[in-house]
PDB file of C-alpha atoms in Angstrom:
ATOM      1  CA  UNK A   1      98.190 131.497 122.361  1.00  0.00           C
ATOM      2  CA  UNK A   2      94.491 131.859 121.941  1.00  0.00           C
ATOM      3  CA  UNK A   3      92.244 128.908 121.661  1.00  0.00           C
ATOM      4  CA  UNK A   4      90.816 130.042 118.065  1.00  0.00           C
ATOM      5  CA  UNK A   5      94.281 129.858 117.168  1.00  0.00           C
ATOM      6  CA  UNK A   6      95.311 126.465 118.694  1.00  0.00           C
ATOM      7  CA  UNK A   7      91.809 124.921 116.590  1.00  0.00           C
ATOM      8  CA  UNK A   8      93.100 126.881 113.283  1.00  0.00           C
ATOM      9  CA  UNK A   9      97.082 125.368 113.559  1.00  0.00           C
ATOM     10  CA  UNK A  10      95.388 121.964 115.059  1.00  0.00           C
ATOM     11  CA  UNK A  11      93.281 122.376 111.389  1.00  0.00           C
ATOM     12  CA  UNK A  12      96.428 122.432 110.163  1.00  0.00           C
ATOM     13  CA  UNK A  13      97.940 119.856 110.814  1.00  0.00           C
ATOM     14  CA  UNK A  14      94.963 117.841 110.466  1.00  0.00           C
ATOM     15  CA  UNK A  15      94.965 118.597 106.863  1.00  0.00           C
ATOM     16  CA  UNK A  16      98.842 117.765 106.408  1.00  0.00           C
ATOM     17  CA  UNK A  17      98.494 114.389 108.074  1.00  0.00           C
ATOM     18  CA  UNK A  18      94.953 113.462 106.070  1.00  0.00           C
ATOM     19  CA  UNK A  19      97.155 114.885 102.622  1.00  0.00           C
ATOM     20  CA  UNK A  20     100.008 112.455 104.431  1.00  0.00           C
ATOM     21  CA  UNK A  21      97.561 109.604 104.650  1.00  0.00           C
ATOM     22  CA  UNK A  22      98.724 109.681 108.365  1.00  0.00           C
ATOM     23  CA  UNK A  23      95.354 108.389 109.338  1.00  0.00           C
ATOM     24  CA  UNK A  24      96.213 107.573 112.473  1.00  0.00           C
ATOM     25  CA  UNK A  25      98.008 110.630 113.479  1.00  0.00           C
ATOM     26  CA  UNK A  26      94.653 112.468 111.559  1.00  0.00           C
ATOM     27  CA  UNK A  27      92.692 110.781 114.398  1.00  0.00           C
ATOM     28  CA  UNK A  28      94.423 112.007 117.074  1.00  0.00           C
ATOM     29  CA  UNK A  29      94.378 115.701 115.670  1.00  0.00           C
ATOM     30  CA  UNK A  30      90.254 115.568 115.218  1.00  0.00           C
ATOM     31  CA  UNK A  31      89.860 114.241 118.802  1.00  0.00           C
ATOM     32  CA  UNK A  32      92.311 116.831 119.968  1.00  0.00           C
ATOM     33  CA  UNK A  33      89.926 119.724 117.925  1.00  0.00           C
ATOM     34  CA  UNK A  34      86.362 117.933 119.046  1.00  0.00           C
ATOM     35  CA  UNK A  35      87.725 118.239 122.520  1.00  0.00           C
ATOM     36  CA  UNK A  36      88.844 121.426 121.919  1.00  0.00           C
ATOM     37  CA  UNK A  37      85.554 122.741 120.424  1.00  0.00           C
ATOM     38  CA  UNK A  38      83.365 121.520 123.235  1.00  0.00           C
ATOM     39  CA  UNK A  39      85.281 123.275 125.358  1.00  0.00           C
ATOM     40  CA  UNK A  40      84.923 127.069 123.975  1.00  0.00           C
ATOM     41  CA  UNK A  41      82.648 128.937 125.742  1.00  0.00           C
ATOM     42  CA  UNK A  42      79.407 130.834 124.840  1.00  0.00           C
ATOM     43  CA  UNK A  43      81.509 133.888 124.641  1.00  0.00           C
ATOM     44  CA  UNK A  44      84.694 132.550 122.723  1.00  0.00           C
ATOM     45  CA  UNK A  45      82.132 131.018 120.476  1.00  0.00           C
ATOM     46  CA  UNK A  46      79.981 134.658 120.113  1.00  0.00           C
ATOM     47  CA  UNK A  47      83.421 136.778 119.410  1.00  0.00           C
ATOM     48  CA  UNK A  48      84.462 134.054 117.449  1.00  0.00           C
ATOM     49  CA  UNK A  49      81.628 133.219 115.118  1.00  0.00           C
ATOM     50  CA  UNK A  50      83.545 134.294 111.249  1.00  0.00           C
ATOM     51  CA  UNK A  51      86.660 132.421 112.526  1.00  0.00           C
ATOM     52  CA  UNK A  52      84.582 129.273 113.529  1.00  0.00           C
ATOM     53  CA  UNK A  53      82.428 129.194 110.626  1.00  0.00           C
ATOM     54  CA  UNK A  54      85.518 129.046 108.926  1.00  0.00           C
ATOM     55  CA  UNK A  55      87.039 125.917 111.245  1.00  0.00           C
ATOM     56  CA  UNK A  56      83.535 124.300 110.561  1.00  0.00           C
ATOM     57  CA  UNK A  57      83.406 124.340 106.861  1.00  0.00           C
ATOM     58  CA  UNK A  58      87.507 123.392 106.346  1.00  0.00           C
ATOM     59  CA  UNK A  59      86.713 120.473 108.819  1.00  0.00           C
ATOM     60  CA  UNK A  60      83.221 119.628 107.426  1.00  0.00           C
ATOM     61  CA  UNK A  61      85.349 119.115 104.093  1.00  0.00           C
ATOM     62  CA  UNK A  62      88.402 117.045 105.397  1.00  0.00           C
ATOM     63  CA  UNK A  63      85.923 114.505 106.719  1.00  0.00           C
ATOM     64  CA  UNK A  64      83.740 114.508 103.139  1.00  0.00           C
ATOM     65  CA  UNK A  65      87.188 114.030 101.453  1.00  0.00           C
ATOM     66  CA  UNK A  66      88.173 111.407 104.804  1.00  0.00           C
ATOM     67  CA  UNK A  67      85.087 109.455 103.591  1.00  0.00           C
ATOM     68  CA  UNK A  68      85.455 109.977  99.791  1.00  0.00           C
ATOM     69  CA  UNK A  69      88.476 107.925 100.389  1.00  0.00           C
ATOM     70  CA  UNK A  70      87.158 105.350 102.595  1.00  0.00           C
ATOM     71  CA  UNK A  71      85.416 103.656 100.389  1.00  0.00           C
ATOM     72  CA  UNK A  72      88.026 104.329  97.453  1.00  0.00           C
ATOM     73  CA  UNK A  73      90.197 101.696 100.313  1.00  0.00           C
ATOM     74  CA  UNK A  74      86.810  99.854 100.763  1.00  0.00           C
ATOM     75  CA  UNK A  75      85.901  99.197  97.318  1.00  0.00           C
ATOM     76  CA  UNK A  76      90.090  99.032  95.884  1.00  0.00           C
ATOM     77  CA  UNK A  77      90.498  96.481  98.312  1.00  0.00           C
ATOM     78  CA  UNK A  78      86.942  95.176  97.656  1.00  0.00           C
ATOM     79  CA  UNK A  79      88.078  94.619  94.542  1.00  0.00           C
ATOM     80  CA  UNK A  80      91.190  92.981  95.162  1.00  0.00           C
ATOM     81  CA  UNK A  81      90.481  90.417  97.443  1.00  0.00           C
ATOM     82  CA  UNK A  82      87.860  89.253  94.352  1.00  0.00           C
ATOM     83  CA  UNK A  83      90.636  89.200  92.068  1.00  0.00           C
ATOM     84  CA  UNK A  84      92.836  87.081  93.775  1.00  0.00           C
ATOM     85  CA  UNK A  85      89.936  84.753  94.343  1.00  0.00           C
ATOM     86  CA  UNK A  86      89.326  84.366  90.559  1.00  0.00           C
ATOM     87  CA  UNK A  87      93.140  83.884  90.069  1.00  0.00           C
ATOM     88  CA  UNK A  88      93.362  81.435  93.223  1.00  0.00           C
ATOM     89  CA  UNK A  89      90.953  79.571  90.730  1.00  0.00           C
ATOM     90  CA  UNK A  90      93.153  78.980  87.445  1.00  0.00           C
ATOM     91  CA  UNK A  91      96.584  78.683  89.781  1.00  0.00           C
ATOM     92  CA  UNK A  92      98.763  76.303  88.177  1.00  0.00           C
ATOM     93  CA  UNK A  93     101.187  74.038  90.199  1.00  0.00           C
ATOM     94  CA  UNK A  94     104.566  74.431  89.008  1.00  0.00           C
TER      95      UNK A  94
END
């Protein structure tokens, strides 16, 4: 299996991990992709520019999506803790 095919397979695995919410596994695939991309020779890059551009665009899209999810979760968690504090203020002993 050539390096570009391996990159595409890892990218697909990364996408699946993110869609399932398995962020620990997604980090592993992201690190693996990073290492493989950095290991490409100049000839491999020159010969596969279109495929690598597609991989780059998909990876950028996945990173953007993950950042948006992170911000949403951060906001939701903040709202939850604020609401919990408000509820504790009105806690009626039983």
